[in-house]
Amino acid sequence: MADFRRLAVPPEAGGERLDAHLAGRLPDLSRSRIARLIAGGAVRLNGRSARKSERVEAGDIIELRVPDPEPSSVLPEPIPLDLLYEDRDLLVVNKPAGLVVHPAPGHRTGTLVNALLHHVDDLSGIGGVKRPGIVHRLDKDTSGLMIVAKHDRAHARLAAALKRRRIHRGYLVACWGHLQNDRCMVDAPVGRSRRDRKRMAVVDEGRRAVTRFERVERWSAADLLGAELETGRTHQIRVHLEHIGHPVVGDEVYGGGGARGISGTGRVWARELERRVPRQFLHAHRLEFRHPRTGERLELVCPLPPDLAAAAEWAAGSSGSREGSIAR
């Protein structure tokens, strides 16, 4: 059964575009989804069809009918899940490196969504047919914490919190070379690369992206950093570190040649670190957010997985740096 909604435009919203107004009022629906609903005639303004660019006025009545999610063609699979938290509304899973989040060409099975559909009987449909329950995602070769909504109300509230930057996501990442300062912020727009559409890059026409970095350990020819996302663009941390000349260790796409970019006495050490790091050194190790139903503050921390922890232990030991315990 479709979800029918009726909204009155408040005085302060007069003059807004219809699609922008709905995007601000309905955080569970993306702006692109709203645009499709308007184009398909599912949105009416004062009883008539309207264009997405049409301006609303105070007192206008907006009616929209949101169709139920299409039945998923993705099949449940009994893939083990490492759950750090679970209740009736959500779960937090520690995704291993190598596990694709949702089905795509070349990865129709064996994904996190396949595993979630086996674990949860009625997963939230707001994420779409191919990615039910998914509030935010991680790259295939990035490990760590992800929030998954079990039903639509939790999904809508978590999506709204993410949009308002109320879900704090912390990462551990190793980069080549050394940051000039212990702390820095990168504020640079990210979008599709003009030279290679399969890659992301810092481009003027991209969407605003902000990442904060803090050095945790200084190694011989690399730094272990804590990274905090203020925005969530595709490959954001990897692109930002490449942009400032300190690409992620083990990153085959944005790695800038890896150890070959290190010169002088650190070259041999860098080659050994590269040999010990089996994939991109990026791990989502901390989540902090308010529970979508109770408002309780939740903070979950997941240490580096064994593959990266072993490399970090060697790097710190061989560099004479054992400050902090965040990496272990």
Short mmCIF file of C-alpha atoms in Angstrom, two decimals:
data_model
loop_
_atom_site.label_atom_id
_atom_site.label_comp_id
_atom_site.label_asym_id
_atom_site.label_seq_id
_atom_site.Cartn_x
_atom_site.Cartn_y
_atom_site.Cartn_z
CA MET A 1 0.00 0.00 0.00
CA ALA A 2 1.44 3.39 -1.01
CA ASP A 3 2.43 5.97 1.62
CA PHE A 4 0.20 9.05 1.20
CA ARG A 5 1.44 12.36 2.64
CA ARG A 6 -0.19 15.80 2.84
CA LEU A 7 1.84 18.89 3.72
CA ALA A 8 0.94 22.56 4.16
CA VAL A 9 3.62 25.10 3.21
CA PRO A 10 4.50 27.31 6.23
CA PRO A 11 4.90 31.09 5.82
CA GLU A 12 8.71 31.01 6.11
CA ALA A 13 9.00 28.57 3.17
CA GLY A 14 7.23 30.75 0.63
CA GLY A 15 9.19 31.14 -2.57
CA GLU A 16 11.12 27.84 -2.31
CA ARG A 17 11.32 25.45 -5.25
CA LEU A 18 8.96 22.51 -4.89
CA ASP A 19 11.70 19.87 -5.01
CA ALA A 20 13.95 21.76 -2.57
CA HIS A 21 11.04 22.31 -0.17
CA LEU A 22 10.13 18.63 -0.16
CA ALA A 23 13.77 17.60 0.28
CA GLY A 24 13.96 19.77 3.39
CA ARG A 25 10.69 18.45 4.80
CA LEU A 26 11.15 14.78 3.94
CA PRO A 27 14.67 13.63 4.94
CA ASP A 28 13.79 9.99 4.25
CA LEU A 29 13.51 10.79 0.51
CA SER A 30 16.49 11.88 -1.56
CA ARG A 31 16.17 14.88 -3.85
CA SER A 32 16.56 12.61 -6.89
CA ARG A 33 13.75 10.36 -5.60
CA ILE A 34 11.54 13.41 -5.08
CA ALA A 35 12.31 14.59 -8.61
CA ARG A 36 11.25 11.20 -9.99
CA LEU A 37 8.02 11.28 -8.00
CA ILE A 38 7.21 14.76 -9.33
CA ALA A 39 8.02 13.73 -12.92
CA GLY A 40 5.84 10.63 -12.54
CA GLY A 41 2.82 12.61 -11.36
CA ALA A 42 2.92 11.31 -7.77
CA VAL A 43 3.14 14.87 -6.36
CA ARG A 44 0.30 17.39 -6.61
CA LEU A 45 0.38 21.07 -5.67
CA ASN A 46 -3.03 22.48 -4.71
CA GLY A 47 -4.70 19.56 -6.45
CA ARG A 48 -2.82 19.75 -9.75
CA SER A 49 0.39 18.34 -11.17
CA ALA A 50 3.44 20.56 -10.83
CA ARG A 51 7.00 20.96 -12.07
CA LYS A 52 9.93 20.39 -9.71
CA SER A 53 11.15 23.98 -10.31
CA GLU A 54 7.79 25.54 -9.45
CA ARG A 55 7.79 27.91 -6.48
CA VAL A 56 5.55 27.18 -3.51
CA GLU A 57 3.69 29.82 -1.52
CA ALA A 58 2.58 29.98 2.11
CA GLY A 59 -0.58 27.93 2.61
CA ASP A 60 -0.12 25.78 -0.48
CA ILE A 61 -1.11 22.13 -0.04
CA ILE A 62 1.27 19.48 -1.32
CA GLU A 63 0.08 15.89 -1.67
CA LEU A 64 2.35 13.04 -2.62
CA ARG A 65 2.00 9.32 -2.92
CA VAL A 66 5.18 7.33 -2.26
CA PRO A 67 4.95 3.81 -3.72
CA ASP A 68 5.95 0.86 -1.62
CA PRO A 69 9.48 -0.41 -2.29
CA GLU A 70 9.66 -2.96 -5.05
CA PRO A 71 10.13 -6.55 -3.88
CA SER A 72 13.83 -7.27 -3.69
CA SER A 73 15.26 -9.76 -6.16
CA VAL A 74 18.35 -10.08 -3.96
CA LEU A 75 18.44 -13.47 -2.25
CA PRO A 76 19.31 -14.00 1.42
CA GLU A 77 22.58 -15.83 2.00
CA PRO A 78 23.91 -17.30 5.28
CA ILE A 79 27.07 -15.17 5.31
CA PRO A 80 28.48 -14.66 8.84
CA LEU A 81 28.13 -11.16 10.29
CA ASP A 82 30.29 -9.57 12.98
CA LEU A 83 27.69 -7.59 14.93
CA LEU A 84 28.82 -5.08 17.55
CA TYR A 85 25.31 -3.89 18.39
CA GLU A 86 21.76 -4.97 17.64
CA ASP A 87 18.25 -4.16 18.84
CA ARG A 88 14.79 -4.10 17.28
CA ASP A 89 15.53 -0.89 15.35
CA LEU A 90 19.05 -1.19 14.00
CA LEU A 91 22.30 -3.04 14.00
CA VAL A 92 25.95 -2.05 13.69
CA VAL A 93 28.09 -4.45 11.71
CA ASN A 94 31.87 -4.66 11.44
CA LYS A 95 32.30 -5.15 7.69
CA PRO A 96 35.43 -7.06 6.68
CA ALA A 97 37.62 -5.87 3.83
CA GLY A 98 36.76 -7.55 0.54
CA LEU A 99 33.01 -7.68 1.21
CA VAL A 100 30.94 -5.63 -1.24
CA VAL A 101 28.10 -3.74 0.46
CA HIS A 102 25.31 -4.15 -2.10
CA PRO A 103 24.78 -6.06 -5.36
CA ALA A 104 26.15 -4.56 -8.56
CA PRO A 105 27.33 -5.86 -11.92
CA GLY A 106 29.99 -8.44 -11.16
CA HIS A 107 28.80 -8.83 -7.55
CA ARG A 108 25.26 -10.19 -7.69
CA THR A 109 25.76 -12.46 -4.67
CA GLY A 110 27.99 -12.68 -1.64
CA THR A 111 27.36 -9.08 -0.55
CA LEU A 112 26.59 -7.53 2.81
CA VAL A 113 22.98 -7.00 1.71
CA ASN A 114 22.65 -10.73 0.95
CA ALA A 115 23.89 -11.44 4.48
CA LEU A 116 21.58 -8.85 6.05
CA LEU A 117 18.51 -10.21 4.29
CA HIS A 118 19.28 -13.61 5.83
CA HIS A 119 19.75 -12.10 9.30
CA VAL A 120 16.80 -9.65 9.33
CA ASP A 121 13.33 -10.82 8.27
CA ASP A 122 11.88 -7.44 7.22
CA LEU A 123 14.72 -5.09 6.34
CA SER A 124 13.99 -1.40 5.72
CA GLY A 125 13.00 -0.72 2.12
CA ILE A 126 13.96 2.96 1.98
CA GLY A 127 17.48 2.12 0.85
CA GLY A 128 16.04 0.76 -2.39
CA VAL A 129 15.65 -2.63 -3.99
CA LYS A 130 19.37 -3.43 -4.12
CA ARG A 131 20.47 -1.89 -0.82
CA PRO A 132 17.71 -2.26 1.80
CA GLY A 133 18.61 -1.08 5.28
CA ILE A 134 21.84 0.62 4.21
CA VAL A 135 22.21 4.06 5.82
CA HIS A 136 25.78 4.71 4.65
CA ARG A 137 28.29 2.48 2.93
CA LEU A 138 31.96 1.55 2.84
CA ASP A 139 34.14 0.70 -0.14
CA LYS A 140 34.78 -2.98 -0.82
CA ASP A 141 38.33 -2.85 0.53
CA THR A 142 37.55 -0.60 3.51
CA SER A 143 36.79 -2.43 6.75
CA GLY A 144 34.84 -1.28 9.78
CA LEU A 145 31.59 -0.07 11.24
CA MET A 146 28.32 0.46 9.39
CA ILE A 147 24.82 1.27 10.66
CA VAL A 148 21.93 -0.74 9.20
CA ALA A 149 18.27 0.15 9.79
CA LYS A 150 15.79 -2.68 10.38
CA HIS A 151 12.64 -0.73 9.48
CA ASP A 152 11.64 2.39 7.57
CA ARG A 153 11.10 4.69 10.55
CA ALA A 154 14.58 3.99 11.92
CA HIS A 155 16.00 4.37 8.41
CA ALA A 156 14.34 7.76 7.87
CA ARG A 157 15.57 9.12 11.21
CA LEU A 158 19.11 7.82 10.73
CA ALA A 159 19.24 9.21 7.18
CA ALA A 160 18.10 12.59 8.51
CA ALA A 161 20.76 12.50 11.25
CA LEU A 162 23.42 11.65 8.66
CA LYS A 163 22.30 14.53 6.43
CA ARG A 164 22.45 16.93 9.39
CA ARG A 165 25.94 15.65 10.32
CA ARG A 166 24.78 14.17 13.61
CA ILE A 167 26.34 10.79 12.96
CA HIS A 168 30.05 11.05 13.70
CA ARG A 169 32.25 8.65 11.76
CA GLY A 170 35.88 8.15 12.68
CA TYR A 171 38.48 6.32 10.59
CA LEU A 172 42.04 5.12 10.99
CA VAL A 173 44.12 5.60 7.87
CA ALA A 174 47.82 5.33 7.02
CA CYS A 175 49.19 7.80 4.49
CA TRP A 176 52.54 8.15 2.77
CA GLY A 177 54.87 10.89 4.00
CA HIS A 178 54.20 13.22 6.92
CA LEU A 179 51.58 15.91 7.40
CA GLN A 180 53.08 19.35 7.96
CA ASN A 181 51.06 19.74 11.19
CA ASP A 182 49.56 17.28 13.66
CA ARG A 183 46.07 18.44 12.68
CA CYS A 184 44.62 19.68 9.44
CA MET A 185 41.30 20.12 7.69
CA VAL A 186 40.74 19.54 3.99
CA ASP A 187 37.79 21.45 2.52
CA ALA A 188 37.79 20.61 -1.19
CA PRO A 189 34.87 19.66 -3.49
CA VAL A 190 34.76 16.06 -4.72
CA GLY A 191 33.21 14.86 -7.97
CA ARG A 192 33.88 12.65 -10.97
CA SER A 193 37.35 12.99 -12.43
CA ARG A 194 37.38 14.78 -15.77
CA ARG A 195 40.09 12.40 -17.07
CA ASP A 196 38.70 9.10 -15.77
CA ARG A 197 34.97 8.82 -14.99
CA LYS A 198 35.59 5.73 -12.87
CA ARG A 199 37.61 7.79 -10.41
CA MET A 200 36.69 10.62 -8.08
CA ALA A 201 38.78 13.78 -7.77
CA VAL A 202 38.85 17.27 -6.33
CA VAL A 203 37.04 19.31 -9.01
CA ASP A 204 35.53 22.78 -8.94
CA GLU A 205 32.09 21.49 -9.95
CA GLY A 206 32.11 18.77 -7.27
CA ARG A 207 30.06 18.68 -4.07
CA ARG A 208 31.54 20.24 -0.95
CA ALA A 209 33.59 17.74 1.05
CA VAL A 210 35.25 18.30 4.43
CA THR A 211 37.59 15.91 6.25
CA ARG A 212 39.51 16.53 9.48
CA PHE A 213 42.78 14.69 10.04
CA GLU A 214 44.85 14.23 13.20
CA ARG A 215 48.18 12.43 13.42
CA VAL A 216 48.05 9.45 15.80
CA GLU A 217 51.53 8.03 15.15
CA ARG A 218 54.49 9.27 13.11
CA TRP A 219 56.29 6.43 11.34
CA SER A 220 59.52 6.48 9.36
CA ALA A 221 57.97 7.40 6.01
CA ALA A 222 54.25 7.42 6.75
CA ASP A 223 51.70 8.71 9.27
CA LEU A 224 48.88 6.91 11.02
CA LEU A 225 45.97 9.34 11.08
CA GLY A 226 42.57 9.64 12.64
CA ALA A 227 40.06 10.99 10.12
CA GLU A 228 36.64 12.49 10.83
CA LEU A 229 34.09 12.97 8.06
CA GLU A 230 31.94 16.08 8.05
CA THR A 231 30.50 15.06 4.68
CA GLY A 232 30.20 11.66 3.04
CA ARG A 233 31.32 11.84 -0.58
CA THR A 234 32.41 8.77 -2.52
CA HIS A 235 36.07 7.91 -1.75
CA GLN A 236 36.33 11.18 0.18
CA ILE A 237 39.22 10.32 2.54
CA ARG A 238 41.24 8.68 -0.23
CA VAL A 239 40.69 11.58 -2.64
CA HIS A 240 41.47 14.25 -0.04
CA LEU A 241 44.72 12.58 1.02
CA GLU A 242 45.80 12.20 -2.60
CA HIS A 243 44.90 15.86 -3.14
CA ILE A 244 47.24 17.08 -0.37
CA GLY A 245 50.07 14.80 -1.52
CA HIS A 246 49.77 12.06 1.11
CA PRO A 247 47.90 9.15 -0.53
CA VAL A 248 46.62 6.17 1.43
CA VAL A 249 49.07 3.31 1.91
CA GLY A 250 48.01 0.30 -0.15
CA ASP A 251 45.51 2.23 -2.27
CA GLU A 252 45.80 0.91 -5.83
CA VAL A 253 43.51 3.61 -7.28
CA TYR A 254 44.59 6.79 -5.50
CA GLY A 255 47.91 5.58 -4.08
CA GLY A 256 50.15 7.72 -6.24
CA GLY A 257 52.64 4.97 -6.97
CA GLY A 258 52.92 3.80 -3.36
CA ALA A 259 56.41 3.35 -1.98
CA ARG A 260 57.88 4.54 -5.30
CA GLY A 261 56.92 8.05 -4.23
CA ILE A 262 59.21 7.84 -1.18
CA SER A 263 62.82 8.85 -1.74
CA GLY A 264 65.98 8.78 0.33
CA THR A 265 66.58 6.60 3.39
CA GLY A 266 62.88 5.91 3.89
CA ARG A 267 62.51 4.09 0.56
CA VAL A 268 63.50 0.63 1.88
CA TRP A 269 61.25 1.04 4.93
CA ALA A 270 58.34 2.14 2.72
CA ARG A 271 58.76 -0.88 0.47
CA GLU A 272 58.60 -3.17 3.49
CA LEU A 273 55.46 -1.45 4.82
CA GLU A 274 53.89 -1.78 1.40
CA ARG A 275 54.68 -5.49 1.40
CA ARG A 276 53.06 -5.91 4.82
CA VAL A 277 49.85 -3.97 4.01
CA PRO A 278 47.52 -6.32 2.08
CA ARG A 279 45.00 -3.66 0.93
CA GLN A 280 44.22 0.02 1.36
CA PHE A 281 44.97 1.01 4.95
CA LEU A 282 41.57 2.47 5.81
CA HIS A 283 39.32 1.30 8.64
CA ALA A 284 36.08 2.80 10.00
CA HIS A 285 36.82 2.38 13.68
CA ARG A 286 34.32 4.64 15.48
CA LEU A 287 30.63 5.57 15.27
CA GLU A 288 28.80 8.00 17.52
CA PHE A 289 25.10 8.80 17.10
CA ARG A 290 21.75 9.11 18.86
CA HIS A 291 19.46 6.10 18.82
CA PRO A 292 16.62 6.85 16.35
CA ARG A 293 13.89 5.77 18.79
CA THR A 294 15.20 6.36 22.32
CA GLY A 295 17.60 9.25 21.73
CA GLU A 296 20.26 7.41 23.72
CA ARG A 297 23.83 8.31 22.76
CA LEU A 298 25.61 5.31 21.27
CA GLU A 299 29.36 5.12 20.72
CA LEU A 300 30.97 2.05 19.22
CA VAL A 301 34.67 1.50 18.65
CA CYS A 302 36.25 -1.28 16.62
CA PRO A 303 40.06 -1.69 16.65
CA LEU A 304 42.11 -2.34 13.55
CA PRO A 305 41.54 -5.82 12.09
CA PRO A 306 44.46 -8.27 12.28
CA ASP A 307 45.80 -7.55 8.79
CA LEU A 308 46.22 -3.83 9.40
CA ALA A 309 47.05 -4.16 13.10
CA ALA A 310 50.08 -6.35 12.31
CA ALA A 311 51.35 -3.83 9.77
CA ALA A 312 50.82 -0.93 12.20
CA GLU A 313 52.64 -2.80 14.95
CA TRP A 314 55.64 -3.36 12.69
CA ALA A 315 55.58 0.25 11.44
CA ALA A 316 55.48 1.71 14.94
CA GLY A 317 58.16 -0.64 16.26
CA SER A 318 60.53 -0.08 13.37
CA SER A 319 60.03 3.69 13.63
CA GLY A 320 60.51 3.97 17.37
CA SER A 321 56.94 5.28 17.69
CA ARG A 322 54.61 3.66 20.20
CA GLU A 323 52.62 6.69 21.18
CA GLY A 324 48.92 6.10 21.70
CA SER A 325 46.99 2.84 21.65
CA ILE A 326 44.29 3.68 19.15
CA ALA A 327 45.73 1.40 16.48
CA ARG A 328 45.81 -1.79 18.53
#
